[in-house]
Amino acid sequence: GAGVSQSPSNKVTEKGKDVELRCDPISGHTALYWYRQSLGQGLEFLIYFQGNSAPDKSGLPSDRFSAERTGGSVSTLTIQRTQQEDSAVYLCASSPDSTMNTEAFFGQGTRLTVV
Amino acid sequence: AQSVAQPEDQVNVAEGNPLTVKCTYSVSGNPYLFWYVQYPNRGLQFLLKYITGDNLVKGSYGFEAEFNKSQTSFHLKKPSALVSDSALYFCAVRDRSGAKYVFFGTGTRLTVIA
């Protein structure tokens, strides 16, 4: 596709439910990132995938959060037993390779509201 | 460890005046530095980056930023602000010898007043 695509754009869920957020990176991009944007908190790094390497999960806030990247393309971020503090905009980004000087291309984000 | 500080949550400037959005960083090695912009209801867009070479880098929409190693700063500037520049601006850093993800600041909301 032309850009990074995320779905759904908005998600309202009840506290305690599980949610899955999807990211389709730009075709051919080997690096994929998940960030979380909370009001007044900037962008918080969650997880990074690069090709077939083991992902960098150092930013995941708890064991309720997990992410997969199948076939080096589509990624799914799963939040189990959602809590109200999980409410935020979840942003996915991709970049062409692991070269550290390349900029990332961001999707529009998924706004998650836990009620 | 890497970090980014954007000391101003909000910057207001009159249309036509020069604007500056401040950013300082901390990395253990040498940095790659980025600026991104987020317009209302839109995703983050890349503006410019410093990799190496000339300390003054030019980017999209007439923006530029100057890398100052001694002051560990990477302030974003534009000679003449437009109302359409009103947005949320994020400074970001990546340590060349550290983590492979970009670390973002908390953002500065720029309002250009007509």
mmCIF file of C-alpha atoms in Angstrom:
data_model
loop_
_atom_site.group_PDB
_atom_site.id
_atom_site.type_symbol
_atom_site.label_atom_id
_atom_site.label_comp_id
_atom_site.label_asym_id
_atom_site.label_seq_id
_atom_site.Cartn_x
_atom_site.Cartn_y
_atom_site.Cartn_z
ATOM 1 C CA GLY A 1 0.000 0.000 0.000
ATOM 2 C CA ALA A 2 0.961 3.627 -0.141
ATOM 3 C CA GLY A 3 1.470 4.010 3.572
ATOM 4 C CA VAL A 4 1.288 2.283 6.926
ATOM 5 C CA SER A 5 -2.236 1.105 7.574
ATOM 6 C CA GLN A 6 -3.686 0.508 11.023
ATOM 7 C CA SER A 7 -7.003 -0.989 12.020
ATOM 8 C CA PRO A 8 -9.323 -0.336 13.614
ATOM 9 C CA SER A 9 -9.003 3.451 13.704
ATOM 10 C CA ASN A 10 -11.040 3.541 16.888
ATOM 11 C CA LYS A 11 -11.756 0.873 19.463
ATOM 12 C CA VAL A 12 -13.899 1.108 22.569
ATOM 13 C CA THR A 13 -13.698 -1.876 24.863
ATOM 14 C CA GLU A 14 -14.816 -2.809 28.317
ATOM 15 C CA LYS A 15 -12.318 -3.145 31.110
ATOM 16 C CA GLY A 16 -11.060 -6.717 31.329
ATOM 17 C CA LYS A 17 -11.594 -7.558 27.657
ATOM 18 C CA ASP A 18 -8.798 -8.449 25.257
ATOM 19 C CA VAL A 19 -8.124 -6.331 22.161
ATOM 20 C CA GLU A 20 -6.090 -6.827 19.004
ATOM 21 C CA LEU A 21 -4.667 -3.946 17.004
ATOM 22 C CA ARG A 22 -3.391 -4.513 13.493
ATOM 23 C CA CYS A 23 -0.639 -2.861 11.494
ATOM 24 C CA ASP A 24 0.159 -3.278 7.799
ATOM 25 C CA PRO A 25 3.578 -1.741 7.147
ATOM 26 C CA ILE A 26 4.768 -0.306 3.874
ATOM 27 C CA SER A 27 5.608 -3.122 1.498
ATOM 28 C CA GLY A 28 9.294 -4.030 1.658
ATOM 29 C CA HIS A 29 9.955 -2.317 4.969
ATOM 30 C CA THR A 30 11.798 -4.691 7.248
ATOM 31 C CA ALA A 31 11.649 -2.667 10.463
ATOM 32 C CA LEU A 32 8.375 -2.212 12.345
ATOM 33 C CA TYR A 33 7.706 -0.291 15.563
ATOM 34 C CA TRP A 34 4.822 0.110 17.971
ATOM 35 C CA TYR A 35 4.486 3.250 20.066
ATOM 36 C CA ARG A 36 1.807 4.483 22.446
ATOM 37 C CA GLN A 37 0.763 8.118 22.616
ATOM 38 C CA SER A 38 -0.984 9.232 25.767
ATOM 39 C CA LEU A 39 -2.132 12.754 26.441
ATOM 40 C CA GLY A 40 0.821 14.819 27.579
ATOM 41 C CA GLN A 41 3.132 11.806 27.573
ATOM 42 C CA GLY A 42 4.698 11.959 24.149
ATOM 43 C CA LEU A 43 5.374 8.748 22.296
ATOM 44 C CA GLU A 44 6.244 5.739 24.423
ATOM 45 C CA PHE A 45 8.188 2.967 22.704
ATOM 46 C CA LEU A 46 6.600 -0.456 23.028
ATOM 47 C CA ILE A 47 8.255 -3.000 20.710
ATOM 48 C CA TYR A 48 10.511 -3.201 17.640
ATOM 49 C CA PHE A 49 10.733 -5.876 14.948
ATOM 50 C CA GLN A 50 13.566 -6.175 12.434
ATOM 51 C CA GLY A 51 13.329 -8.879 9.812
ATOM 52 C CA ASN A 52 13.641 -12.338 11.330
ATOM 53 C CA SER A 53 15.557 -11.162 14.383
ATOM 54 C CA ALA A 54 14.152 -11.497 17.868
ATOM 55 C CA PRO A 55 12.029 -8.426 18.640
ATOM 56 C CA ASP A 56 13.063 -5.778 21.147
ATOM 57 C CA LYS A 57 10.261 -5.995 23.699
ATOM 58 C CA SER A 58 11.891 -3.721 26.243
ATOM 59 C CA GLY A 59 9.132 -1.113 26.075
ATOM 60 C CA LEU A 60 6.140 -3.334 26.755
ATOM 61 C CA PRO A 61 4.617 -2.015 30.009
ATOM 62 C CA SER A 62 3.353 -5.338 31.369
ATOM 63 C CA ASP A 63 2.914 -8.984 30.495
ATOM 64 C CA ARG A 64 -0.634 -8.164 29.366
ATOM 65 C CA PHE A 65 0.925 -6.696 26.230
ATOM 66 C CA SER A 66 2.283 -8.846 23.418
ATOM 67 C CA ALA A 67 2.945 -8.453 19.715
ATOM 68 C CA GLU A 68 3.581 -10.659 16.731
ATOM 69 C CA ARG A 69 4.781 -10.049 13.238
ATOM 70 C CA THR A 70 3.832 -12.757 10.805
ATOM 71 C CA GLY A 71 5.858 -13.392 7.676
ATOM 72 C CA GLY A 72 7.884 -10.270 8.239
ATOM 73 C CA SER A 73 4.907 -8.111 7.292
ATOM 74 C CA VAL A 74 1.657 -7.618 9.206
ATOM 75 C CA SER A 75 1.899 -7.077 12.951
ATOM 76 C CA THR A 76 -0.687 -7.511 15.684
ATOM 77 C CA LEU A 77 -0.481 -5.892 19.104
ATOM 78 C CA THR A 78 -2.578 -7.703 21.695
ATOM 79 C CA ILE A 79 -3.602 -6.290 25.042
ATOM 80 C CA GLN A 80 -5.118 -8.777 27.436
ATOM 81 C CA ARG A 81 -7.440 -7.900 30.314
ATOM 82 C CA THR A 82 -7.490 -4.230 29.336
ATOM 83 C CA GLN A 83 -7.330 -1.570 32.019
ATOM 84 C CA GLN A 84 -8.408 2.067 31.882
ATOM 85 C CA GLU A 85 -4.780 3.199 31.904
ATOM 86 C CA ASP A 86 -4.337 1.379 28.583
ATOM 87 C CA SER A 87 -6.476 4.060 26.915
ATOM 88 C CA ALA A 88 -4.239 5.815 24.394
ATOM 89 C CA VAL A 89 -3.472 6.108 20.722
ATOM 90 C CA TYR A 90 -1.386 3.182 19.526
ATOM 91 C CA LEU A 91 0.894 4.070 16.637
ATOM 92 C CA CYS A 92 2.650 1.721 14.280
ATOM 93 C CA ALA A 93 5.596 2.748 12.111
ATOM 94 C CA SER A 94 7.839 1.064 9.590
ATOM 95 C CA SER A 95 11.162 1.882 7.988
ATOM 96 C CA PRO A 96 13.022 0.409 5.033
ATOM 97 C CA ASP A 97 15.724 -1.386 6.976
ATOM 98 C CA SER A 98 17.627 -1.496 10.202
ATOM 99 C CA THR A 99 19.906 1.342 9.164
ATOM 100 C CA MET A 100 19.590 3.609 12.116
ATOM 101 C CA ASN A 101 19.580 6.827 10.161
ATOM 102 C CA THR A 102 16.393 6.152 8.209
ATOM 103 C CA GLU A 103 13.209 7.877 9.270
ATOM 104 C CA ALA A 104 10.099 5.949 10.232
ATOM 105 C CA PHE A 105 6.768 6.201 8.457
ATOM 106 C CA PHE A 106 3.802 6.263 10.805
ATOM 107 C CA GLY A 107 0.250 5.044 10.463
ATOM 108 C CA GLN A 108 -2.747 7.066 11.573
ATOM 109 C CA GLY A 109 -2.989 5.129 14.802
ATOM 110 C CA THR A 110 -5.677 3.236 16.695
ATOM 111 C CA ARG A 111 -7.428 5.195 19.416
ATOM 112 C CA LEU A 112 -8.190 2.750 22.209
ATOM 113 C CA THR A 113 -10.685 3.680 24.893
ATOM 114 C CA VAL A 114 -11.205 1.343 27.815
ATOM 115 C CA VAL A 115 -14.453 1.979 29.681
ATOM 116 C CA ALA B 1 20.426 5.499 27.888
ATOM 117 C CA GLN B 2 18.849 8.083 25.635
ATOM 118 C CA SER B 3 16.425 10.899 26.359
ATOM 119 C CA VAL B 4 14.930 13.962 24.760
ATOM 120 C CA ALA B 5 13.666 17.120 26.430
ATOM 121 C CA GLN B 6 11.269 19.572 24.871
ATOM 122 C CA PRO B 7 11.099 22.237 27.560
ATOM 123 C CA GLU B 8 8.071 24.061 26.176
ATOM 124 C CA ASP B 9 4.676 22.388 26.070
ATOM 125 C CA GLN B 10 3.264 25.305 24.105
ATOM 126 C CA VAL B 11 4.765 27.916 21.782
ATOM 127 C CA ASN B 12 2.752 30.799 20.384
ATOM 128 C CA VAL B 13 4.019 32.962 17.562
ATOM 129 C CA ALA B 14 2.495 35.571 15.282
ATOM 130 C CA GLU B 15 2.172 34.767 11.604
ATOM 131 C CA GLY B 16 5.175 36.047 9.685
ATOM 132 C CA ASN B 17 7.464 35.998 12.699
ATOM 133 C CA PRO B 18 10.325 33.534 13.082
ATOM 134 C CA LEU B 19 9.646 30.476 15.198
ATOM 135 C CA THR B 20 11.837 28.231 17.323
ATOM 136 C CA VAL B 21 10.867 24.960 18.958
ATOM 137 C CA LYS B 22 13.506 23.806 21.409
ATOM 138 C CA CYS B 23 14.949 20.344 21.861
ATOM 139 C CA THR B 24 17.843 18.986 23.888
ATOM 140 C CA TYR B 25 18.958 15.390 23.991
ATOM 141 C CA SER B 26 21.090 12.971 25.936
ATOM 142 C CA VAL B 27 22.770 9.887 24.507
ATOM 143 C CA SER B 28 25.790 7.889 25.522
ATOM 144 C CA GLY B 29 27.267 7.975 22.035
ATOM 145 C CA ASN B 30 26.634 10.087 18.958
ATOM 146 C CA PRO B 31 23.058 10.859 17.987
ATOM 147 C CA TYR B 32 20.808 10.625 15.026
ATOM 148 C CA LEU B 33 18.244 13.393 15.484
ATOM 149 C CA PHE B 34 14.781 13.787 13.976
ATOM 150 C CA TRP B 35 11.834 16.150 13.970
ATOM 151 C CA TYR B 36 8.305 14.971 13.294
ATOM 152 C CA VAL B 37 5.074 16.945 13.033
ATOM 153 C CA GLN B 38 1.553 15.817 13.882
ATOM 154 C CA TYR B 39 -1.313 17.777 12.385
ATOM 155 C CA PRO B 40 -4.787 17.417 13.938
ATOM 156 C CA ASN B 41 -6.341 14.023 13.215
ATOM 157 C CA ARG B 42 -3.344 12.946 11.157
ATOM 158 C CA GLY B 43 -0.389 10.681 11.726
ATOM 159 C CA LEU B 44 3.145 11.758 12.455
ATOM 160 C CA GLN B 45 5.033 13.080 9.479
ATOM 161 C CA PHE B 46 8.784 13.246 9.132
ATOM 162 C CA LEU B 47 10.185 16.779 8.816
ATOM 163 C CA LEU B 48 13.966 16.494 8.862
ATOM 164 C CA LYS B 49 16.911 14.641 10.318
ATOM 165 C CA TYR B 50 20.536 15.122 11.273
ATOM 166 C CA ILE B 51 22.822 12.230 10.465
ATOM 167 C CA THR B 52 26.244 13.690 9.878
ATOM 168 C CA GLY B 53 27.943 16.561 8.097
ATOM 169 C CA ASP B 54 26.553 20.080 8.019
ATOM 170 C CA ASN B 55 25.102 21.066 11.362
ATOM 171 C CA LEU B 56 22.265 22.971 9.697
ATOM 172 C CA VAL B 57 19.741 20.685 8.098
ATOM 173 C CA LYS B 58 16.812 21.740 5.965
ATOM 174 C CA GLY B 59 13.551 19.872 5.750
ATOM 175 C CA SER B 60 9.996 20.007 4.559
ATOM 176 C CA TYR B 61 7.760 23.100 4.542
ATOM 177 C CA GLY B 62 10.680 25.518 4.996
ATOM 178 C CA PHE B 63 11.747 24.161 8.373
ATOM 179 C CA GLU B 64 15.353 23.792 9.412
ATOM 180 C CA ALA B 65 17.212 22.654 12.507
ATOM 181 C CA GLU B 66 20.700 23.181 13.829
ATOM 182 C CA PHE B 67 22.673 20.453 15.532
ATOM 183 C CA ASN B 68 24.773 21.858 18.368
ATOM 184 C CA LYS B 69 26.952 19.170 19.888
ATOM 185 C CA SER B 70 28.362 21.281 22.706
ATOM 186 C CA GLN B 71 24.872 22.267 23.866
ATOM 187 C CA THR B 72 23.341 18.887 22.948
ATOM 188 C CA SER B 73 20.540 20.720 21.197
ATOM 189 C CA PHE B 74 18.618 20.359 17.975
ATOM 190 C CA HIS B 75 16.226 23.311 17.854
ATOM 191 C CA LEU B 76 13.669 23.513 15.063
ATOM 192 C CA LYS B 77 13.354 26.846 13.284
ATOM 193 C CA LYS B 78 11.488 28.594 10.507
ATOM 194 C CA PRO B 79 12.135 32.159 9.353
ATOM 195 C CA SER B 80 8.487 33.083 8.807
ATOM 196 C CA ALA B 81 5.644 31.185 10.482
ATOM 197 C CA LEU B 82 2.370 30.329 8.760
ATOM 198 C CA VAL B 83 -0.976 29.655 10.401
ATOM 199 C CA SER B 84 -0.854 26.248 8.709
ATOM 200 C CA ASP B 85 2.282 25.403 10.726
ATOM 201 C CA SER B 86 0.115 25.086 13.841
ATOM 202 C CA ALA B 87 0.589 21.500 14.984
ATOM 203 C CA LEU B 88 2.276 19.252 17.534
ATOM 204 C CA TYR B 89 6.022 18.878 17.014
ATOM 205 C CA PHE B 90 8.131 16.005 18.291
ATOM 206 C CA CYS B 91 11.880 15.856 18.595
ATOM 207 C CA ALA B 92 13.422 12.390 18.562
ATOM 208 C CA VAL B 93 16.842 10.834 19.038
ATOM 209 C CA ARG B 94 18.481 7.526 18.310
ATOM 210 C CA ASP B 95 21.826 6.616 19.840
ATOM 211 C CA ARG B 96 24.121 5.339 17.100
ATOM 212 C CA SER B 97 25.560 2.733 19.426
ATOM 213 C CA GLY B 98 22.449 1.951 21.392
ATOM 214 C CA ALA B 99 18.866 0.884 20.915
ATOM 215 C CA LYS B 100 17.569 0.629 17.378
ATOM 216 C CA TYR B 101 14.335 2.458 18.114
ATOM 217 C CA VAL B 102 13.798 6.201 18.164
ATOM 218 C CA PHE B 103 13.162 7.880 21.509
ATOM 219 C CA PHE B 104 10.646 10.732 21.343
ATOM 220 C CA GLY B 105 10.171 13.853 23.391
ATOM 221 C CA THR B 106 6.823 14.817 24.892
ATOM 222 C CA GLY B 107 5.998 17.213 22.100
ATOM 223 C CA THR B 108 5.523 20.967 21.736
ATOM 224 C CA ARG B 109 2.266 22.413 20.519
ATOM 225 C CA LEU B 110 2.899 25.296 18.153
ATOM 226 C CA THR B 111 0.145 27.831 17.589
ATOM 227 C CA VAL B 112 0.628 30.445 14.902
ATOM 228 C CA ILE B 113 -1.672 33.381 15.379
ATOM 229 C CA ALA B 114 -2.963 35.313 12.382
#
